[in-house]
Coordinates of C-alpha atoms in Angstrom, one line a residue:
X1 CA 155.9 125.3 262.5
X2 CA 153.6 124.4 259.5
X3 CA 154.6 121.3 257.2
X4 CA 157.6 120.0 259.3
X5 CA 159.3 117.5 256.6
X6 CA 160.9 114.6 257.1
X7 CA 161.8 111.3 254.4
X8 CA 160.2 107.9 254.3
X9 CA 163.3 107.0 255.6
X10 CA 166.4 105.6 253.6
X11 CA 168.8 107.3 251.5
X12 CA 171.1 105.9 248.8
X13 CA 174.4 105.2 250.1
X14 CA 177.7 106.5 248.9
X15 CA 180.0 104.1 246.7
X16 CA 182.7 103.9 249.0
X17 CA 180.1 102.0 251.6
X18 CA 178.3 100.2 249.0
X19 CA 177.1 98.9 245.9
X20 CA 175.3 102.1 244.2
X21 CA 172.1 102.0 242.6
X22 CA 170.3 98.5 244.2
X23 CA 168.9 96.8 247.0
X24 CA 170.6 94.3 249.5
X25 CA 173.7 96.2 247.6
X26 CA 177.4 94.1 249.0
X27 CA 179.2 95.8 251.8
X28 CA 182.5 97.7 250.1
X29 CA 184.6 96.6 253.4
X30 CA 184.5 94.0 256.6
X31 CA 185.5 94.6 260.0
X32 CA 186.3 97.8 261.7
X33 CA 186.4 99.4 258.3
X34 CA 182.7 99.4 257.4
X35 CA 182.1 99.8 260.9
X36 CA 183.8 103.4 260.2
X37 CA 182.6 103.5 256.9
X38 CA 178.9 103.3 258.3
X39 CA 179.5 105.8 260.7
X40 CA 180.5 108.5 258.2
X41 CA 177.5 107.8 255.5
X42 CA 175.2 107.9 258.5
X43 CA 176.3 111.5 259.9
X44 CA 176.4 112.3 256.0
X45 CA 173.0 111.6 255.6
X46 CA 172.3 114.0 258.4
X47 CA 174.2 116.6 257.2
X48 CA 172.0 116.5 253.6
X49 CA 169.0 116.5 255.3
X50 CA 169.8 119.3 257.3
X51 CA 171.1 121.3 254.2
X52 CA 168.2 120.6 252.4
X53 CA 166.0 121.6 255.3
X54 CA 164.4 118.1 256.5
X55 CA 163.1 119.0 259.9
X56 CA 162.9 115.5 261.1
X57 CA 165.6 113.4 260.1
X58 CA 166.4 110.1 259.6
X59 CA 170.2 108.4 259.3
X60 CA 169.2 107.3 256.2
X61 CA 169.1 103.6 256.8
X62 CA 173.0 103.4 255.9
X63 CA 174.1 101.1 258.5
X64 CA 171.7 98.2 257.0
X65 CA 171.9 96.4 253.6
X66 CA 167.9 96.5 253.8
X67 CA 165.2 98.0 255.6
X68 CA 164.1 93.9 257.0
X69 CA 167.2 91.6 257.0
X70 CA 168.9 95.0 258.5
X71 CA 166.6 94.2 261.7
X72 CA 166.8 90.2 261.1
X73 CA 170.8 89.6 261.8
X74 CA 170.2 90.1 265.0
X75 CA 167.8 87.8 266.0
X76 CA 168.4 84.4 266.9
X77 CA 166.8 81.1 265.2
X78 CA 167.1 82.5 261.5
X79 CA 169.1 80.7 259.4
X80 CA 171.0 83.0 256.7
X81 CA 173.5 80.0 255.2
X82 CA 170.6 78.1 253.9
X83 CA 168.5 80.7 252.0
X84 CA 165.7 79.9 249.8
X85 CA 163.5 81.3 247.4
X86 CA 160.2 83.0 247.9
X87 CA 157.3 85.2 246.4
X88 CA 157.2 88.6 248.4
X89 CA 154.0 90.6 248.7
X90 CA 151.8 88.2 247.2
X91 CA 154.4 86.7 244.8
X92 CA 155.0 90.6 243.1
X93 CA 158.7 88.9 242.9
X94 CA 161.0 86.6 243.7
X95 CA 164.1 86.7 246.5
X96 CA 166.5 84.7 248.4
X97 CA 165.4 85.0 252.3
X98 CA 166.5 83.4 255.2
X99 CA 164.8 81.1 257.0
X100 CA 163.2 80.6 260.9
X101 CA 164.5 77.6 262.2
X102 CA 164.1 77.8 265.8
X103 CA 162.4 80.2 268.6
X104 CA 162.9 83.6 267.5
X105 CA 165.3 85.9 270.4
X106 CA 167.0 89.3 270.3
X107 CA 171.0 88.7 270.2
X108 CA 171.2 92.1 271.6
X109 CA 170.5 95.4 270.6
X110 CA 170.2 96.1 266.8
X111 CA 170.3 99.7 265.8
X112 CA 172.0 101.2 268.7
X113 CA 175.1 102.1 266.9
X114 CA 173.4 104.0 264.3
X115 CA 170.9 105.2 266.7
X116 CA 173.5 106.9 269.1
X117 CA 175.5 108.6 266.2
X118 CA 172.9 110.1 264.5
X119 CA 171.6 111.7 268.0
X120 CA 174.9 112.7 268.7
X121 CA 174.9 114.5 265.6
X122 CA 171.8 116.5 265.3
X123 CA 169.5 118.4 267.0
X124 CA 166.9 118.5 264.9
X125 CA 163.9 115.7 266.0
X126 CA 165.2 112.0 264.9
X127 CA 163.2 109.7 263.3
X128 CA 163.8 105.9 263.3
X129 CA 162.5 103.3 260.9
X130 CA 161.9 99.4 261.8
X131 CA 160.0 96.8 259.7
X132 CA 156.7 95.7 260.7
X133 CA 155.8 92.5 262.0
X134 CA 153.5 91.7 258.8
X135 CA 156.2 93.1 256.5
X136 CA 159.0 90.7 257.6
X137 CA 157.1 87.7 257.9
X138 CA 156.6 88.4 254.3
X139 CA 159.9 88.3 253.8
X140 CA 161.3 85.6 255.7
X141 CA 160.6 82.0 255.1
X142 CA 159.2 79.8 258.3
X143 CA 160.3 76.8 259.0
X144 CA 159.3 76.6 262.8
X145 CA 156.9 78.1 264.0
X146 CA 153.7 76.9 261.0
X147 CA 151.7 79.7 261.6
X148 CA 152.3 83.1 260.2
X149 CA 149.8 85.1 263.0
X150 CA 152.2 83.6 265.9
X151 CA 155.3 84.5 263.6
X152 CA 154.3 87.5 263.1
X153 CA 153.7 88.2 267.0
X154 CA 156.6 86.6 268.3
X155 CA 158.3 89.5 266.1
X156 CA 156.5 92.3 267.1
X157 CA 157.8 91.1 270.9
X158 CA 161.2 91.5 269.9
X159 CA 160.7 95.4 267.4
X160 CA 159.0 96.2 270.8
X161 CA 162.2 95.2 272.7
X162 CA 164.3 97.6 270.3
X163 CA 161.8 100.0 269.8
X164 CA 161.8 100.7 273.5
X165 CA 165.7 100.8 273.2
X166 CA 166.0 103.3 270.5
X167 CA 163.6 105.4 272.8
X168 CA 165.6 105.4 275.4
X169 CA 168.7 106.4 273.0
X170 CA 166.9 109.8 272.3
X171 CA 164.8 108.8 268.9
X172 CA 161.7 111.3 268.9
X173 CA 159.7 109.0 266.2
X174 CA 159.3 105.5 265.6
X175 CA 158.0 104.7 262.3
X176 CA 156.8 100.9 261.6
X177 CA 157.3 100.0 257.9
X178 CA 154.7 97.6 256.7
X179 CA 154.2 97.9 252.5
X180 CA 152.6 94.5 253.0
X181 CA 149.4 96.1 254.3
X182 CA 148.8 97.2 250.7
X183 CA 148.5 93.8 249.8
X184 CA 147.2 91.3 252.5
X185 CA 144.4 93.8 253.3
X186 CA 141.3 91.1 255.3
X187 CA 145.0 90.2 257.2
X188 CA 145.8 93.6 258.4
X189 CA 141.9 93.8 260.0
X190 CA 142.3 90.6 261.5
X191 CA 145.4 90.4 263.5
X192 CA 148.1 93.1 261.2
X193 CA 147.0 96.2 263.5
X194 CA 146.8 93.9 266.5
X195 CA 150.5 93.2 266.0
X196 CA 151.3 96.3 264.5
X197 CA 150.4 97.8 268.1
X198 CA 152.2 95.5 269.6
X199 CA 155.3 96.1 268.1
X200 CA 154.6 100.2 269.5
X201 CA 153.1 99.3 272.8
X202 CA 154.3 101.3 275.5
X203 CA 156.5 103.6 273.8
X204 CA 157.1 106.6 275.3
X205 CA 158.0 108.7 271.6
X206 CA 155.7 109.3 268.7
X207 CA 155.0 106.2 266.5
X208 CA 154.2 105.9 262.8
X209 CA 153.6 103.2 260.0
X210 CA 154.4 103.6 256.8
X211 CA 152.2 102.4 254.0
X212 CA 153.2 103.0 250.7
X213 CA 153.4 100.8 247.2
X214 CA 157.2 100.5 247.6
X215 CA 160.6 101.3 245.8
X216 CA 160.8 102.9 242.2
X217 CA 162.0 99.3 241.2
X218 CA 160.7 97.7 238.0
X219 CA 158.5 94.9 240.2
X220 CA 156.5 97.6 241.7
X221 CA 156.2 99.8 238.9
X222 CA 154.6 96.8 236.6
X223 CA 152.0 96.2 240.0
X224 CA 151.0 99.5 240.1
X225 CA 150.0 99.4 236.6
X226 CA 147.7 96.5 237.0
X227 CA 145.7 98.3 240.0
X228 CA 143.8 100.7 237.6
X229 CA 142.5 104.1 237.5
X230 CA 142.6 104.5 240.9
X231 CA 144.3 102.3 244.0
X232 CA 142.1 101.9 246.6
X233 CA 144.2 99.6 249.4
X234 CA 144.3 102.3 251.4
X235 CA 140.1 102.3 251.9
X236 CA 140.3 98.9 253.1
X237 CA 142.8 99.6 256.1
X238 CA 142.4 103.1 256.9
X239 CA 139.2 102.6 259.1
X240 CA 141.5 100.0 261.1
X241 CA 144.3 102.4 261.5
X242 CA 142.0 105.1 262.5
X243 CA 140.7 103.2 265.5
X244 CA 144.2 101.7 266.4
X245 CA 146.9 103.8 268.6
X246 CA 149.4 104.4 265.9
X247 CA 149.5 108.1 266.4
X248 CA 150.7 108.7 262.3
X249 CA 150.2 107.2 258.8
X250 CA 153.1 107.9 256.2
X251 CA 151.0 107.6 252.6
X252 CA 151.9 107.7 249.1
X253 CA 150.8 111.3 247.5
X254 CA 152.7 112.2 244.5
X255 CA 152.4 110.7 241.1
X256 CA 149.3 108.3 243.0
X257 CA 146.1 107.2 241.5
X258 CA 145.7 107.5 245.4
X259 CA 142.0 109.3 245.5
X260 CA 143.3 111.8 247.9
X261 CA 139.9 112.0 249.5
X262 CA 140.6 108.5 251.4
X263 CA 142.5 110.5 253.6
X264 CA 139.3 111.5 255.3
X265 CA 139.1 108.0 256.4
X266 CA 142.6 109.1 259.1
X267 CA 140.4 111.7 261.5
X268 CA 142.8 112.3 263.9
X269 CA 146.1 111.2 263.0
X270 CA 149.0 113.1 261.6
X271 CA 149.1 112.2 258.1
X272 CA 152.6 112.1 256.6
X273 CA 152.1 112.9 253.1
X274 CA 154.3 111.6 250.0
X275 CA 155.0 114.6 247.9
X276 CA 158.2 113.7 246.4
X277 CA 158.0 110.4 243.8
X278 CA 160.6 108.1 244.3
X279 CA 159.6 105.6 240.8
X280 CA 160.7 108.3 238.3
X281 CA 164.3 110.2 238.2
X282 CA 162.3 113.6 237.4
X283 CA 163.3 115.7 240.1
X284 CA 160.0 117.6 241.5
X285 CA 160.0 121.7 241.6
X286 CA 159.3 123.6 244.9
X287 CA 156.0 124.4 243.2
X288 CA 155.5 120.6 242.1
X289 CA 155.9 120.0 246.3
X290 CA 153.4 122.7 247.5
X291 CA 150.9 121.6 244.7
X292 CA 150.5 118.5 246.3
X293 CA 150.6 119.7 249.6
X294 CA 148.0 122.3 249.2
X295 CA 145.8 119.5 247.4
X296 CA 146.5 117.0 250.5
X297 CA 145.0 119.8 252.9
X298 CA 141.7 119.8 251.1
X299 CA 141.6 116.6 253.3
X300 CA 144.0 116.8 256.2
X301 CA 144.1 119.9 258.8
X302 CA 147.6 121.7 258.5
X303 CA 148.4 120.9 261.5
X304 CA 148.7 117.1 260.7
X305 CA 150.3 117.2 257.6
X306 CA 154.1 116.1 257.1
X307 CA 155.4 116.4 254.1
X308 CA 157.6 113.5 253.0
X309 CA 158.5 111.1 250.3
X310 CA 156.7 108.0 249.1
X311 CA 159.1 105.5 249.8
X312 CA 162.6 104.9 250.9
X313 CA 165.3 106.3 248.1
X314 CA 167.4 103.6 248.9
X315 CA 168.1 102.2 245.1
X316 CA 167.9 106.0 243.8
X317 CA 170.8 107.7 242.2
X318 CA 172.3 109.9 244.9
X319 CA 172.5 113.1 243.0
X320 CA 169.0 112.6 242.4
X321 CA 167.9 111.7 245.4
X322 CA 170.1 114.6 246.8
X323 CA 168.3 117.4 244.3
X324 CA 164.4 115.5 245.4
X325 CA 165.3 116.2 249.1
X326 CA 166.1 120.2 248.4
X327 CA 162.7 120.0 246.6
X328 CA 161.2 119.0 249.4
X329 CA 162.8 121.4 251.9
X330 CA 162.1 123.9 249.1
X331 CA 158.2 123.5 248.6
X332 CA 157.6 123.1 252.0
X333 CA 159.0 126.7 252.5
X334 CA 156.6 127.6 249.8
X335 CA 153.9 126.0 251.3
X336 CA 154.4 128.1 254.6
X337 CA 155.1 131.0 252.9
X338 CA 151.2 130.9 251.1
X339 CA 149.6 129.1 254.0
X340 CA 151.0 129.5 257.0

């Protein structure tokens, strides 16, 4: 099939589970309770994907309060009761992180819960999203190890651990989220795609990293309107990426001063394509979504193109997040129907 879809990943949660409408929202419950209450927004999730017509589908990132310190709490020698603040990507903003105070293990298996349910629940192809090694070093203050390049590897040791886990629970996609390599571009040629591979090293499912310019909230939206006419990060990297064995490359399409010809710089790889926005409420049109597809194939053979969203919807509203995925199922069935 042309233009299988799938998301960048998260979905906004429901209510009942969480804080609506924010990042590292509070847990509604404790205990068994939101153990339960996970459960049910994660086979949700499904279920709206499905109905929308998302081929390959996520659970939505529901059992984690974010897309890092979901993967952090369960790894030894970080220190959540002592948080302090730090500049993320390049000081874009301010947050409260943990810290790494000792030699970094795996407590045990981290997404298995979530994993298992969602695969239990669909048949359609599963996708599973991890941070990248770059991404959470950005994101987590060290106070062990001194050196951000042996950080950074001693955590691709322990996504490869759970990445070969989630494999082995029936996940057909492993997508490595790393929004850092839009910003610490000479770093991602020097060791990021050596510890980006890493991280996917021997795994037996498709992998994927996802490079986009982050969330629809205000801190990115006031970066991307100091990058100028066009944004360019992606010309610095691709040719890295190219050559690496990451077999695909989630980009942001829709609403970008992304020159869409840097895709040629991907030969190759299956290019998963951002056609729905997630910075603006505006809910796209099934024509909207196969305009962008159709101008993303100018550059990409049909056979490698995903269709997908920018980013993660996590701080979205849900009815508008819910409408953006039909128009994605939507103009991907208009995009087959001209093209295929």
């Amino acid at each position: 099939m042309l233009f299988p879809t799938t998301i960048a990943g998260s979905l906004p949660k429901p209510g009942w589970l969480a804080e609506p409408n924010r990042l590292w929202a509070p847990w509604r419950a404790q205990g068994a309770e939101l153990a339960s209450a996970k459960r049910d927004a994660t086979l949700l999730a499904i279920k709206l994907q499905e109905d929308a017509g998302i081929d390959i589908v996520t659970e939505g990132e529901q059992a984690r309060q974010h897309f890092v310190h979901g993967f952090l709490e369960a790894v030894e020698g970080i220190d959540f009761a002592h948080k302090v603040e730090m500049g993320i990507r390049a000081d874009r903003y301010k947050a409260m992180v943990p810290q790494v105070v000792a030699p970094l293990r795996l407590k045990g298996r981290v997404h298995a819960f979530e994993a298992r349910a969602a695969r239990a629940h669909t048949g359609r192809k599963l996708k599973f999203t991890l941070p990248g090694p770059m991404t959470i070093i950005d994101t987590i203050a060290d106070h062990h190890y001194g050196d951000r390049v042996k950080m950074a590897f001693a955590f691709a040791e322990l996504l490869n651990t759970e990445a070969r886990a989630l494999a082995a629970d029936g996940v057909d996609l492993i997508q490595f989220d790393e929004p850092a390599f839009n910003v610490y571009m000479a770093e991602v040629r020097d060791w990021g795609i050596k510890a980006l591979e890493r991280a996917a090293e021997g795994l037996p499912c498709a992998t994927a990293v996802h490079i986009c310019y982050g969330y629809g909230i205000k801190a990115n939206t006031d970066w991307k309107e100091t990058l100028g006419g066009e944004w360019r990060q992606y010309e610095e990297t691709f040719p890295a990426i190219a050559a690496s064995s990451i077999q695909q490359v989630a980009i942001e399409c829709r609403n970008s001063r992304v020159p869409l010809e840097l895709l040629r710089l991907l030969p190759g790889k299956v290019v998963q394509a951002g056609v729905i926005d997630v910075a603006r409420d505006t809910v796209e049109t099934a024509e909207d979504v196969a305009a962008t597809i159709e101008a993303v194939l100018k550059f990409v053979p049909a056979d490698q193109l995903i269709p997908t969203t920018n980013c993660g919807m996590a701080p979205m509203r849900r009815d508008i997040a819910e409408a953006k995925l039909k128009a994605l199922g939507d103009g991907a069935r208009l995009a087959r129907q001209r093209l295929g």
